[in-house]
Amino acid sequence: MGQIVTMLLSVAGALAVTAVLFIGADRTVDSALTRWPAFMACVGAVVGLIAGAVLQHNGWVPRGPAIGGPFSEGWLAIVIGGIAGAALGMATGRGLVPGPDRRIGLEARLRPWVFVGPALLFVTGGLVIPGFRTLFLSFKNGTRGQEAGFTFRYYEEIFTDRTFFSVHGWSSIFTSRLFIVALAAAAVAGIAAWASASRIVGGPLRGKLAQRTMRVLGLAAALLGVAALLGFVESLVREPNRSEIVDVLTVLVSSRVTLVIVGAVAAVLLGGWLSVRLRRGDLELDWGSPTSSLMLALAIGAGIFGVLSTLQGVVWNNIWWVVTVAGLSTVLGLLLAILAERARGERVAKTLIFMPMAISMVGAAVIWDFIYEVQPTGNQTGLLNAILQGLGFQSRGFFINSSMIPWNNFWIMFIMVWIQTGFAMVVLSAAIRAVPEELTEAARVDGANEIQVFWRVVIPQIRPTIIVVVTTLMVIVTKVFDLVKATTNGANRTNVLANEMFDQLRDRNFTSSSAFAVVLLALVLPVMIYNIRRLQSELK
């Protein structure tokens, strides 16, 4: 209880001091025009306090008795410096009084610094100077950076040690199931883009061919969905963890024959597009249609997942976190924002979805640790494993068993998706409400259905907000630390850069820890630069 009271008093004291300083600075700037001697006295007092602190710190003047806190080394020189500076400033202000125009100009120049100055001072002292210090330390020799000379050894270790970064086995990416799925989705996306454009700008024959093509694609998708559903039902009815339908689908997806067929179809489509482009200059493709856009997103997502689930190392893990959490949180947030707008209890639903944002990362990790918990024998106490056991399936350790590698990472990522989806939903919901109704009504009058209205009108209008949400989540997720530390501590290939940086710092290896911090900054910096440039372009 005493610690809580002390913390509250400290916060209240800091807020009070900040308010006094801010109000005092504002009043001081006001006095530049009406009370010039008082303005100069305040300026002189500030300069005198700084000069007295410097003299006292270096031991050039008597320090006086110590009274604790900021005056633990004495207070005499500081107080004398402030009084002397105020007196000198007052005397200077009485003797030299500039004209009204110069005082008005001085007040106009000082006014912004009352607001911007404290922020710049805080950023400089809390971010810029430590950042340069960390960068400098990452090139120093020795664990504490006290040895002479500079080195790139720590960066070489990060990008040559297979624990941190490895491209070993990269060729297996092109034979993985995810790569086959990505190729198939890309081919379907191209066909759907052509079919959609043909129905809009093509002739009757092209329109009919496009319509039949889309029906075939829809029928194939429906058959695959029904087969997957039947496989799940079969595994429940016959024997858990066994399904001939699922086995056939797995072999179908992972077969080299499927890879050859899908690769050939993709190559033919690409070759046809290039030949038409060379002969006619362009080919109508509607990448904005729902089918082509979703299939293209599926292709990109499956391709990225195929790469990141194959390559090993802490750096790749971090990138996998960024792609997965930022992508899923944004998609789920957008879907929930749409559904919540049509629900009766909209406020209650949004509150419940946003509530995980109020939970700390460690608290969320503890909650989901109980949900994922697995017992070696007997009844399962973890929610998910209890459900699996009730259905007859085998229980599993979602992120503690090495058999789940590399997908054990995903179960930790899902905790952050659960937390951040509420943030994405709230921001995107506000953006959707801000779309002018005149645009959506005009689209409906022109014959567009609800899906087309959303995809062709609403999405383009909220695209800047989507970019803001994605880039914000990318910055947040790049620095992820708490969840990994509280769940696996980096075991079973779940480590991330921030956790490794902490481990190096705990082992008193400051130079190596600084190198990991610089790598983290290098990953975040492009996103920050993009956001700044986009903001500047919008303000022009």
mmCIF file of C-alpha atoms in Angstrom, residues 72-430:
data_model
loop_
_atom_site.group_PDB
_atom_site.id
_atom_site.type_symbol
_atom_site.label_atom_id
_atom_site.label_comp_id
_atom_site.label_asym_id
_atom_site.label_seq_id
_atom_site.Cartn_x
_atom_site.Cartn_y
_atom_site.Cartn_z
ATOM 1 C CA SER A 72 21.381 15.592 -2.824
ATOM 2 C CA GLU A 73 24.720 17.243 -3.666
ATOM 3 C CA GLY A 74 23.837 20.625 -2.216
ATOM 4 C CA TRP A 75 21.828 23.654 -3.221
ATOM 5 C CA LEU A 76 23.893 26.749 -2.452
ATOM 6 C CA ALA A 77 25.421 27.306 -5.910
ATOM 7 C CA ILE A 78 22.109 26.652 -7.676
ATOM 8 C CA VAL A 79 20.168 29.128 -5.560
ATOM 9 C CA ILE A 80 22.866 31.790 -5.751
ATOM 10 C CA GLY A 81 23.080 31.335 -9.527
ATOM 11 C CA GLY A 82 19.307 31.763 -9.890
ATOM 12 C CA ILE A 83 19.219 34.898 -7.702
ATOM 13 C CA ALA A 84 22.243 36.443 -9.411
ATOM 14 C CA GLY A 85 20.845 35.677 -12.858
ATOM 15 C CA ALA A 86 17.457 37.186 -11.996
ATOM 16 C CA ALA A 87 19.074 40.359 -10.634
ATOM 17 C CA LEU A 88 21.332 40.726 -13.648
ATOM 18 C CA GLY A 89 18.408 40.126 -16.010
ATOM 19 C CA MET A 90 16.262 42.677 -14.198
ATOM 20 C CA ALA A 91 19.033 45.286 -14.390
ATOM 21 C CA THR A 92 19.599 44.571 -18.092
ATOM 22 C CA GLY A 93 15.865 44.792 -18.779
ATOM 23 C CA ARG A 94 15.593 48.175 -17.093
ATOM 24 C CA GLY A 95 18.576 49.594 -18.942
ATOM 25 C CA LEU A 96 17.921 48.177 -22.435
ATOM 26 C CA VAL A 97 14.299 48.199 -23.547
ATOM 27 C CA PRO A 98 13.770 47.314 -27.252
ATOM 28 C CA GLY A 99 10.989 48.845 -29.302
ATOM 29 C CA PRO A 100 7.433 47.448 -29.417
ATOM 30 C CA ASP A 101 7.902 45.873 -32.861
ATOM 31 C CA ARG A 102 10.937 43.875 -31.741
ATOM 32 C CA ARG A 103 9.159 42.703 -28.585
ATOM 33 C CA ILE A 104 6.106 41.641 -30.590
ATOM 34 C CA GLY A 105 8.352 39.705 -32.981
ATOM 35 C CA LEU A 106 10.218 38.107 -30.061
ATOM 36 C CA GLU A 107 6.947 37.039 -28.458
ATOM 37 C CA ALA A 108 5.717 35.520 -31.745
ATOM 38 C CA ARG A 109 8.942 33.526 -32.103
ATOM 39 C CA LEU A 110 8.978 32.296 -28.510
ATOM 40 C CA ARG A 111 5.302 31.317 -28.308
ATOM 41 C CA PRO A 112 5.585 28.029 -30.307
ATOM 42 C CA TRP A 113 8.565 26.943 -28.207
ATOM 43 C CA VAL A 114 6.435 27.024 -25.059
ATOM 44 C CA PHE A 115 4.461 24.121 -26.535
ATOM 45 C CA VAL A 116 7.041 22.430 -28.762
ATOM 46 C CA GLY A 117 10.095 22.992 -26.574
ATOM 47 C CA PRO A 118 9.234 20.545 -23.751
ATOM 48 C CA ALA A 119 8.348 17.837 -26.275
ATOM 49 C CA LEU A 120 11.592 18.351 -28.179
ATOM 50 C CA LEU A 121 13.550 18.352 -24.935
ATOM 51 C CA PHE A 122 11.889 15.123 -23.845
ATOM 52 C CA VAL A 123 12.423 13.436 -27.226
ATOM 53 C CA THR A 124 16.032 14.580 -27.366
ATOM 54 C CA GLY A 125 16.859 13.460 -23.837
ATOM 55 C CA GLY A 126 14.792 10.288 -23.861
ATOM 56 C CA LEU A 127 15.181 9.078 -27.449
ATOM 57 C CA VAL A 128 17.708 10.841 -29.666
ATOM 58 C CA ILE A 129 20.696 10.922 -27.296
ATOM 59 C CA PRO A 130 20.141 7.331 -26.015
ATOM 60 C CA GLY A 131 19.651 6.212 -29.612
ATOM 61 C CA PHE A 132 22.982 7.595 -30.740
ATOM 62 C CA ARG A 133 24.579 6.200 -27.580
ATOM 63 C CA THR A 134 23.179 2.739 -28.364
ATOM 64 C CA LEU A 135 24.372 2.937 -31.981
ATOM 65 C CA PHE A 136 27.853 3.976 -30.836
ATOM 66 C CA LEU A 137 27.983 1.229 -28.220
ATOM 67 C CA SER A 138 26.990 -1.477 -30.725
ATOM 68 C CA PHE A 139 30.280 -0.943 -32.586
ATOM 69 C CA LYS A 140 32.513 -0.975 -29.497
ATOM 70 C CA ASN A 141 34.726 -3.855 -28.376
ATOM 71 C CA GLY A 142 34.081 -5.792 -25.174
ATOM 72 C CA THR A 143 30.846 -6.660 -23.461
ATOM 73 C CA ARG A 144 30.620 -3.215 -21.863
ATOM 74 C CA GLY A 145 32.176 -1.274 -24.719
ATOM 75 C CA GLN A 146 35.156 -0.224 -22.635
ATOM 76 C CA GLU A 147 37.855 -1.773 -24.808
ATOM 77 C CA ALA A 148 39.646 0.272 -27.452
ATOM 78 C CA GLY A 149 38.634 0.134 -31.109
ATOM 79 C CA PHE A 150 35.466 -0.558 -33.073
ATOM 80 C CA THR A 151 34.060 -3.743 -34.561
ATOM 81 C CA PHE A 152 31.221 -5.144 -36.691
ATOM 82 C CA ARG A 153 31.410 -8.489 -34.876
ATOM 83 C CA TYR A 154 28.019 -8.259 -33.205
ATOM 84 C CA TYR A 155 26.195 -7.530 -36.447
ATOM 85 C CA GLU A 156 28.088 -10.353 -38.140
ATOM 86 C CA GLU A 157 26.948 -12.706 -35.389
ATOM 87 C CA ILE A 158 23.327 -11.690 -35.849
ATOM 88 C CA PHE A 159 23.317 -12.320 -39.599
ATOM 89 C CA THR A 160 25.649 -15.345 -39.703
ATOM 90 C CA ASP A 161 24.534 -17.322 -36.653
ATOM 91 C CA ARG A 162 21.740 -19.704 -37.680
ATOM 92 C CA THR A 163 20.029 -19.084 -34.369
ATOM 93 C CA PHE A 164 19.399 -15.481 -35.384
ATOM 94 C CA PHE A 165 19.289 -15.537 -39.191
ATOM 95 C CA SER A 166 19.437 -18.397 -41.675
ATOM 96 C CA VAL A 167 18.412 -19.087 -45.264
ATOM 97 C CA HIS A 168 19.277 -22.757 -44.985
ATOM 98 C CA GLY A 169 16.729 -24.911 -46.814
ATOM 99 C CA TRP A 170 15.280 -22.020 -48.838
ATOM 100 C CA SER A 171 14.725 -24.291 -51.858
ATOM 101 C CA SER A 172 12.028 -26.224 -49.971
ATOM 102 C CA ILE A 173 9.878 -23.092 -50.108
ATOM 103 C CA PHE A 174 9.015 -23.863 -53.737
ATOM 104 C CA THR A 175 7.777 -27.371 -52.936
ATOM 105 C CA SER A 176 5.782 -26.526 -49.801
ATOM 106 C CA ARG A 177 1.995 -26.707 -49.605
ATOM 107 C CA LEU A 178 1.722 -23.000 -48.950
ATOM 108 C CA PHE A 179 3.657 -22.177 -52.108
ATOM 109 C CA ILE A 180 1.361 -24.442 -54.149
ATOM 110 C CA VAL A 181 -1.662 -22.744 -52.601
ATOM 111 C CA ALA A 182 -0.138 -19.330 -53.348
ATOM 112 C CA LEU A 183 0.428 -20.233 -57.018
ATOM 113 C CA ALA A 184 -3.101 -21.592 -57.373
ATOM 114 C CA ALA A 185 -4.600 -18.509 -55.699
ATOM 115 C CA ALA A 186 -2.550 -16.198 -57.938
ATOM 116 C CA ALA A 187 -3.763 -18.037 -61.045
ATOM 117 C CA VAL A 188 -7.382 -17.845 -59.874
ATOM 118 C CA ALA A 189 -6.912 -14.139 -59.060
ATOM 119 C CA GLY A 190 -5.680 -13.455 -62.592
ATOM 120 C CA ILE A 191 -8.564 -15.382 -64.162
ATOM 121 C CA ALA A 192 -11.080 -13.606 -61.921
ATOM 122 C CA ALA A 193 -9.576 -10.195 -62.796
ATOM 123 C CA TRP A 194 -9.902 -10.970 -66.524
ATOM 124 C CA ALA A 195 -13.451 -12.296 -66.112
ATOM 125 C CA SER A 196 -14.576 -9.264 -64.122
ATOM 126 C CA ALA A 197 -13.111 -6.859 -66.689
ATOM 127 C CA SER A 198 -14.650 -8.863 -69.549
ATOM 128 C CA ARG A 199 -18.105 -8.628 -68.036
ATOM 129 C CA ILE A 200 -17.725 -4.846 -67.776
ATOM 130 C CA VAL A 201 -15.981 -3.803 -71.012
ATOM 131 C CA GLY A 202 -15.961 -6.980 -73.130
ATOM 132 C CA GLY A 203 -18.357 -7.989 -75.875
ATOM 133 C CA PRO A 204 -21.188 -10.537 -75.588
ATOM 134 C CA LEU A 205 -18.947 -13.540 -76.336
ATOM 135 C CA ARG A 206 -16.291 -12.509 -73.829
ATOM 136 C CA GLY A 207 -18.991 -11.754 -71.281
ATOM 137 C CA LYS A 208 -20.531 -15.223 -71.621
ATOM 138 C CA LEU A 209 -17.108 -16.905 -71.475
ATOM 139 C CA ALA A 210 -16.221 -14.888 -68.389
ATOM 140 C CA GLN A 211 -19.542 -15.797 -66.748
ATOM 141 C CA ARG A 212 -18.968 -19.512 -67.357
ATOM 142 C CA THR A 213 -15.386 -19.252 -66.124
ATOM 143 C CA MET A 214 -16.508 -17.700 -62.863
ATOM 144 C CA ARG A 215 -19.141 -20.410 -62.442
ATOM 145 C CA VAL A 216 -16.495 -23.115 -62.891
ATOM 146 C CA LEU A 217 -14.222 -21.428 -60.359
ATOM 147 C CA GLY A 218 -17.103 -21.051 -57.917
ATOM 148 C CA LEU A 219 -18.074 -24.707 -58.352
ATOM 149 C CA ALA A 220 -14.473 -25.832 -57.747
ATOM 150 C CA ALA A 221 -14.246 -23.685 -54.607
ATOM 151 C CA ALA A 222 -17.560 -25.064 -53.354
ATOM 152 C CA LEU A 223 -16.414 -28.660 -53.946
ATOM 153 C CA LEU A 224 -13.184 -28.072 -52.026
ATOM 154 C CA GLY A 225 -15.093 -26.475 -49.154
ATOM 155 C CA VAL A 226 -17.607 -29.313 -48.980
ATOM 156 C CA ALA A 227 -14.781 -31.882 -49.118
ATOM 157 C CA ALA A 228 -12.971 -30.195 -46.225
ATOM 158 C CA LEU A 229 -16.194 -30.082 -44.189
ATOM 159 C CA LEU A 230 -16.939 -33.748 -44.913
ATOM 160 C CA GLY A 231 -13.383 -34.642 -43.916
ATOM 161 C CA PHE A 232 -13.846 -32.942 -40.574
ATOM 162 C CA VAL A 233 -17.169 -34.706 -40.003
ATOM 163 C CA GLU A 234 -15.604 -38.030 -41.017
ATOM 164 C CA SER A 235 -12.796 -37.571 -38.504
ATOM 165 C CA LEU A 236 -15.400 -37.056 -35.763
ATOM 166 C CA VAL A 237 -17.712 -39.894 -36.763
ATOM 167 C CA ARG A 238 -15.221 -42.605 -37.674
ATOM 168 C CA GLU A 239 -12.090 -42.181 -35.603
ATOM 169 C CA PRO A 240 -10.500 -38.989 -34.284
ATOM 170 C CA ASN A 241 -7.272 -37.829 -35.937
ATOM 171 C CA ARG A 242 -8.002 -39.988 -39.011
ATOM 172 C CA SER A 243 -9.902 -39.018 -42.135
ATOM 173 C CA GLU A 244 -9.388 -40.454 -45.604
ATOM 174 C CA ILE A 245 -10.869 -37.331 -47.183
ATOM 175 C CA VAL A 246 -8.460 -35.073 -45.316
ATOM 176 C CA ASP A 247 -5.589 -37.384 -46.253
ATOM 177 C CA VAL A 248 -6.575 -37.190 -49.932
ATOM 178 C CA LEU A 249 -6.832 -33.385 -49.781
ATOM 179 C CA THR A 250 -3.441 -33.180 -48.047
ATOM 180 C CA VAL A 251 -1.806 -35.390 -50.690
ATOM 181 C CA LEU A 252 -3.569 -33.407 -53.428
ATOM 182 C CA VAL A 253 -2.222 -30.101 -52.146
ATOM 183 C CA SER A 254 1.307 -31.304 -51.385
ATOM 184 C CA SER A 255 1.776 -33.470 -54.477
ATOM 185 C CA ARG A 256 4.525 -32.593 -56.959
ATOM 186 C CA VAL A 257 2.011 -33.283 -59.743
ATOM 187 C CA THR A 258 -0.190 -30.534 -58.340
ATOM 188 C CA LEU A 259 2.828 -28.233 -58.185
ATOM 189 C CA VAL A 260 3.640 -28.931 -61.846
ATOM 190 C CA ILE A 261 0.030 -28.404 -62.960
ATOM 191 C CA VAL A 262 -0.429 -25.198 -60.987
ATOM 192 C CA GLY A 263 2.969 -23.899 -62.086
ATOM 193 C CA ALA A 264 2.142 -24.646 -65.730
ATOM 194 C CA VAL A 265 -1.217 -22.860 -65.478
ATOM 195 C CA ALA A 266 0.422 -19.850 -63.847
ATOM 196 C CA ALA A 267 3.156 -19.792 -66.507
ATOM 197 C CA VAL A 268 0.584 -19.991 -69.330
ATOM 198 C CA LEU A 269 -1.425 -17.142 -67.823
ATOM 199 C CA LEU A 270 1.680 -15.015 -67.349
ATOM 200 C CA GLY A 271 2.861 -15.767 -70.891
ATOM 201 C CA GLY A 272 -0.546 -14.922 -72.339
ATOM 202 C CA TRP A 273 -0.655 -11.639 -70.437
ATOM 203 C CA LEU A 274 2.843 -10.689 -71.634
ATOM 204 C CA SER A 275 2.077 -11.567 -75.276
ATOM 205 C CA VAL A 276 -1.148 -9.534 -75.266
ATOM 206 C CA ARG A 277 0.619 -6.651 -73.572
ATOM 207 C CA LEU A 278 3.370 -6.673 -76.211
ATOM 208 C CA ARG A 279 0.903 -6.832 -79.120
ATOM 209 C CA ARG A 280 -1.855 -4.519 -77.902
ATOM 210 C CA GLY A 281 -0.151 -2.575 -75.153
ATOM 211 C CA ASP A 282 -2.595 -3.566 -72.417
ATOM 212 C CA LEU A 283 -5.103 -6.182 -71.287
ATOM 213 C CA GLU A 284 -8.178 -5.296 -69.302
ATOM 214 C CA LEU A 285 -7.828 -6.744 -65.811
ATOM 215 C CA ASP A 286 -10.102 -5.761 -62.961
ATOM 216 C CA TRP A 287 -8.004 -6.289 -59.832
ATOM 217 C CA GLY A 288 -10.543 -4.327 -57.820
ATOM 218 C CA SER A 289 -13.233 -6.990 -57.922
ATOM 219 C CA PRO A 290 -13.875 -8.852 -54.653
ATOM 220 C CA THR A 291 -12.866 -12.267 -56.008
ATOM 221 C CA SER A 292 -9.631 -11.153 -57.652
ATOM 222 C CA SER A 293 -8.635 -8.982 -54.686
ATOM 223 C CA LEU A 294 -9.304 -11.671 -52.089
ATOM 224 C CA MET A 295 -7.548 -14.378 -54.090
ATOM 225 C CA LEU A 296 -4.566 -12.107 -54.688
ATOM 226 C CA ALA A 297 -4.413 -11.353 -50.951
ATOM 227 C CA LEU A 298 -4.605 -15.099 -50.258
ATOM 228 C CA ALA A 299 -1.767 -15.720 -52.725
ATOM 229 C CA ILE A 300 0.449 -13.069 -51.155
ATOM 230 C CA GLY A 301 -0.357 -14.243 -47.621
ATOM 231 C CA ALA A 302 0.232 -17.918 -48.397
ATOM 232 C CA GLY A 303 3.485 -17.087 -50.188
ATOM 233 C CA ILE A 304 4.771 -15.018 -47.265
ATOM 234 C CA PHE A 305 3.729 -17.693 -44.777
ATOM 235 C CA GLY A 306 5.484 -20.305 -46.900
ATOM 236 C CA VAL A 307 8.709 -18.298 -46.818
ATOM 237 C CA LEU A 308 8.599 -17.385 -43.131
ATOM 238 C CA SER A 309 7.584 -20.860 -41.947
ATOM 239 C CA THR A 310 10.522 -22.374 -43.832
ATOM 240 C CA LEU A 311 13.335 -19.944 -43.017
ATOM 241 C CA GLN A 312 14.634 -20.107 -39.472
ATOM 242 C CA GLY A 313 16.033 -17.564 -37.047
ATOM 243 C CA VAL A 314 15.057 -14.805 -34.673
ATOM 244 C CA VAL A 315 14.995 -12.150 -37.411
ATOM 245 C CA TRP A 316 12.602 -14.196 -39.575
ATOM 246 C CA ASN A 317 10.436 -14.824 -36.513
ATOM 247 C CA ASN A 318 10.131 -11.100 -35.953
ATOM 248 C CA ILE A 319 9.090 -10.519 -39.576
ATOM 249 C CA TRP A 320 6.588 -13.365 -39.289
ATOM 250 C CA TRP A 321 5.098 -11.684 -36.211
ATOM 251 C CA VAL A 322 4.745 -8.380 -38.056
ATOM 252 C CA VAL A 323 3.064 -9.877 -41.122
ATOM 253 C CA THR A 324 0.728 -12.189 -39.223
ATOM 254 C CA VAL A 325 -0.417 -9.933 -36.395
ATOM 255 C CA ALA A 326 -0.720 -6.738 -38.457
ATOM 256 C CA GLY A 327 -2.524 -8.542 -41.283
ATOM 257 C CA LEU A 328 -4.934 -10.643 -39.210
ATOM 258 C CA SER A 329 -5.715 -7.849 -36.750
ATOM 259 C CA THR A 330 -6.582 -5.475 -39.580
ATOM 260 C CA VAL A 331 -8.704 -8.006 -41.478
ATOM 261 C CA LEU A 332 -10.572 -9.154 -38.370
ATOM 262 C CA GLY A 333 -10.984 -5.569 -37.183
ATOM 263 C CA LEU A 334 -12.485 -4.609 -40.541
ATOM 264 C CA LEU A 335 -14.882 -7.562 -40.522
ATOM 265 C CA LEU A 336 -15.973 -6.839 -36.952
ATOM 266 C CA ALA A 337 -16.418 -3.150 -37.754
ATOM 267 C CA ILE A 338 -18.793 -4.088 -40.588
ATOM 268 C CA LEU A 339 -20.720 -6.625 -38.511
ATOM 269 C CA ALA A 340 -20.938 -4.378 -35.457
ATOM 270 C CA GLU A 341 -22.493 -1.606 -37.542
ATOM 271 C CA ARG A 342 -25.422 -3.892 -38.342
ATOM 272 C CA ALA A 343 -25.875 -5.333 -34.851
ATOM 273 C CA ARG A 344 -28.466 -4.234 -32.327
ATOM 274 C CA GLY A 345 -26.152 -4.173 -29.340
ATOM 275 C CA GLU A 346 -23.413 -2.317 -31.227
ATOM 276 C CA ARG A 347 -22.002 -0.538 -28.179
ATOM 277 C CA VAL A 348 -21.928 -3.677 -26.049
ATOM 278 C CA ALA A 349 -20.310 -5.705 -28.850
ATOM 279 C CA LYS A 350 -17.637 -3.094 -29.520
ATOM 280 C CA THR A 351 -16.927 -2.743 -25.811
ATOM 281 C CA LEU A 352 -16.428 -6.487 -25.390
ATOM 282 C CA ILE A 353 -14.190 -6.696 -28.464
ATOM 283 C CA PHE A 354 -12.153 -3.672 -27.396
ATOM 284 C CA MET A 355 -11.833 -4.849 -23.783
ATOM 285 C CA PRO A 356 -8.659 -6.956 -24.329
ATOM 286 C CA MET A 357 -6.824 -3.695 -25.110
ATOM 287 C CA ALA A 358 -7.121 -2.888 -21.381
ATOM 288 C CA ILE A 359 -5.246 -6.061 -20.425
ATOM 289 C CA SER A 360 -1.478 -6.003 -20.149
ATOM 290 C CA MET A 361 0.553 -8.289 -22.383
ATOM 291 C CA VAL A 362 1.687 -10.375 -19.434
ATOM 292 C CA GLY A 363 -1.890 -10.656 -18.148
ATOM 293 C CA ALA A 364 -3.081 -11.783 -21.588
ATOM 294 C CA ALA A 365 -0.239 -14.309 -21.744
ATOM 295 C CA VAL A 366 -1.311 -15.778 -18.388
ATOM 296 C CA ILE A 367 -4.952 -15.991 -19.517
ATOM 297 C CA TRP A 368 -4.103 -17.785 -22.737
ATOM 298 C CA ASP A 369 -1.558 -19.983 -20.997
ATOM 299 C CA PHE A 370 -4.476 -21.450 -19.048
ATOM 300 C CA ILE A 371 -6.492 -21.808 -22.268
ATOM 301 C CA TYR A 372 -3.604 -23.621 -23.997
ATOM 302 C CA GLU A 373 -2.654 -25.702 -20.923
ATOM 303 C CA VAL A 374 -2.102 -29.418 -21.525
ATOM 304 C CA GLN A 375 -2.008 -32.265 -19.003
ATOM 305 C CA PRO A 376 0.122 -35.336 -19.745
ATOM 306 C CA THR A 377 -2.630 -37.674 -18.533
ATOM 307 C CA GLY A 378 -6.174 -37.545 -17.272
ATOM 308 C CA ASN A 379 -8.746 -34.836 -17.826
ATOM 309 C CA GLN A 380 -7.558 -31.681 -19.537
ATOM 310 C CA THR A 381 -7.903 -28.382 -17.680
ATOM 311 C CA GLY A 382 -7.012 -26.120 -20.600
ATOM 312 C CA LEU A 383 -10.077 -24.964 -22.546
ATOM 313 C CA LEU A 384 -8.844 -25.887 -26.028
ATOM 314 C CA ASN A 385 -7.455 -29.253 -25.014
ATOM 315 C CA ALA A 386 -10.630 -30.017 -23.052
ATOM 316 C CA ILE A 387 -12.611 -29.372 -26.243
ATOM 317 C CA LEU A 388 -10.241 -31.580 -28.261
ATOM 318 C CA GLN A 389 -10.472 -34.306 -25.652
ATOM 319 C CA GLY A 390 -14.270 -34.082 -25.629
ATOM 320 C CA LEU A 391 -14.349 -34.486 -29.408
ATOM 321 C CA GLY A 392 -12.009 -37.458 -29.200
ATOM 322 C CA PHE A 393 -8.897 -35.801 -30.592
ATOM 323 C CA GLN A 394 -5.444 -35.919 -29.068
ATOM 324 C CA SER A 395 -4.499 -33.098 -26.707
ATOM 325 C CA ARG A 396 -1.466 -31.058 -27.627
ATOM 326 C CA GLY A 397 0.888 -28.445 -26.250
ATOM 327 C CA PHE A 398 0.175 -25.549 -28.554
ATOM 328 C CA PHE A 399 3.481 -23.743 -28.082
ATOM 329 C CA ILE A 400 5.496 -25.875 -25.651
ATOM 330 C CA ASN A 401 5.852 -28.999 -27.802
ATOM 331 C CA SER A 402 8.624 -29.153 -30.377
ATOM 332 C CA SER A 403 6.293 -31.148 -32.641
ATOM 333 C CA MET A 404 4.347 -27.934 -33.310
ATOM 334 C CA ILE A 405 7.389 -26.090 -34.712
ATOM 335 C CA PRO A 406 7.194 -23.668 -36.538
ATOM 336 C CA TRP A 407 3.435 -23.196 -36.097
ATOM 337 C CA ASN A 408 3.754 -22.925 -32.323
ATOM 338 C CA ASN A 409 4.681 -19.293 -33.059
ATOM 339 C CA PHE A 410 1.211 -18.704 -34.455
ATOM 340 C CA TRP A 411 -0.523 -19.617 -31.188
ATOM 341 C CA ILE A 412 1.486 -16.938 -29.383
ATOM 342 C CA MET A 413 0.818 -14.459 -32.181
ATOM 343 C CA PHE A 414 -2.902 -15.097 -31.835
ATOM 344 C CA ILE A 415 -2.797 -13.648 -28.313
ATOM 345 C CA MET A 416 -1.662 -10.306 -29.717
ATOM 346 C CA VAL A 417 -4.218 -10.575 -32.524
ATOM 347 C CA TRP A 418 -6.864 -10.979 -29.812
ATOM 348 C CA ILE A 419 -5.572 -7.832 -28.112
ATOM 349 C CA GLN A 420 -5.082 -5.597 -31.160
ATOM 350 C CA THR A 421 -8.229 -6.514 -33.121
ATOM 351 C CA GLY A 422 -10.296 -4.196 -30.926
ATOM 352 C CA PHE A 423 -8.038 -1.262 -31.747
ATOM 353 C CA ALA A 424 -8.327 -1.936 -35.483
ATOM 354 C CA MET A 425 -12.105 -2.359 -35.209
ATOM 355 C CA VAL A 426 -12.663 0.963 -33.413
ATOM 356 C CA VAL A 427 -10.518 2.997 -35.813
ATOM 357 C CA LEU A 428 -11.906 1.373 -38.960
ATOM 358 C CA SER A 429 -15.488 1.627 -37.671
ATOM 359 C CA ALA A 430 -15.050 5.374 -37.282
#
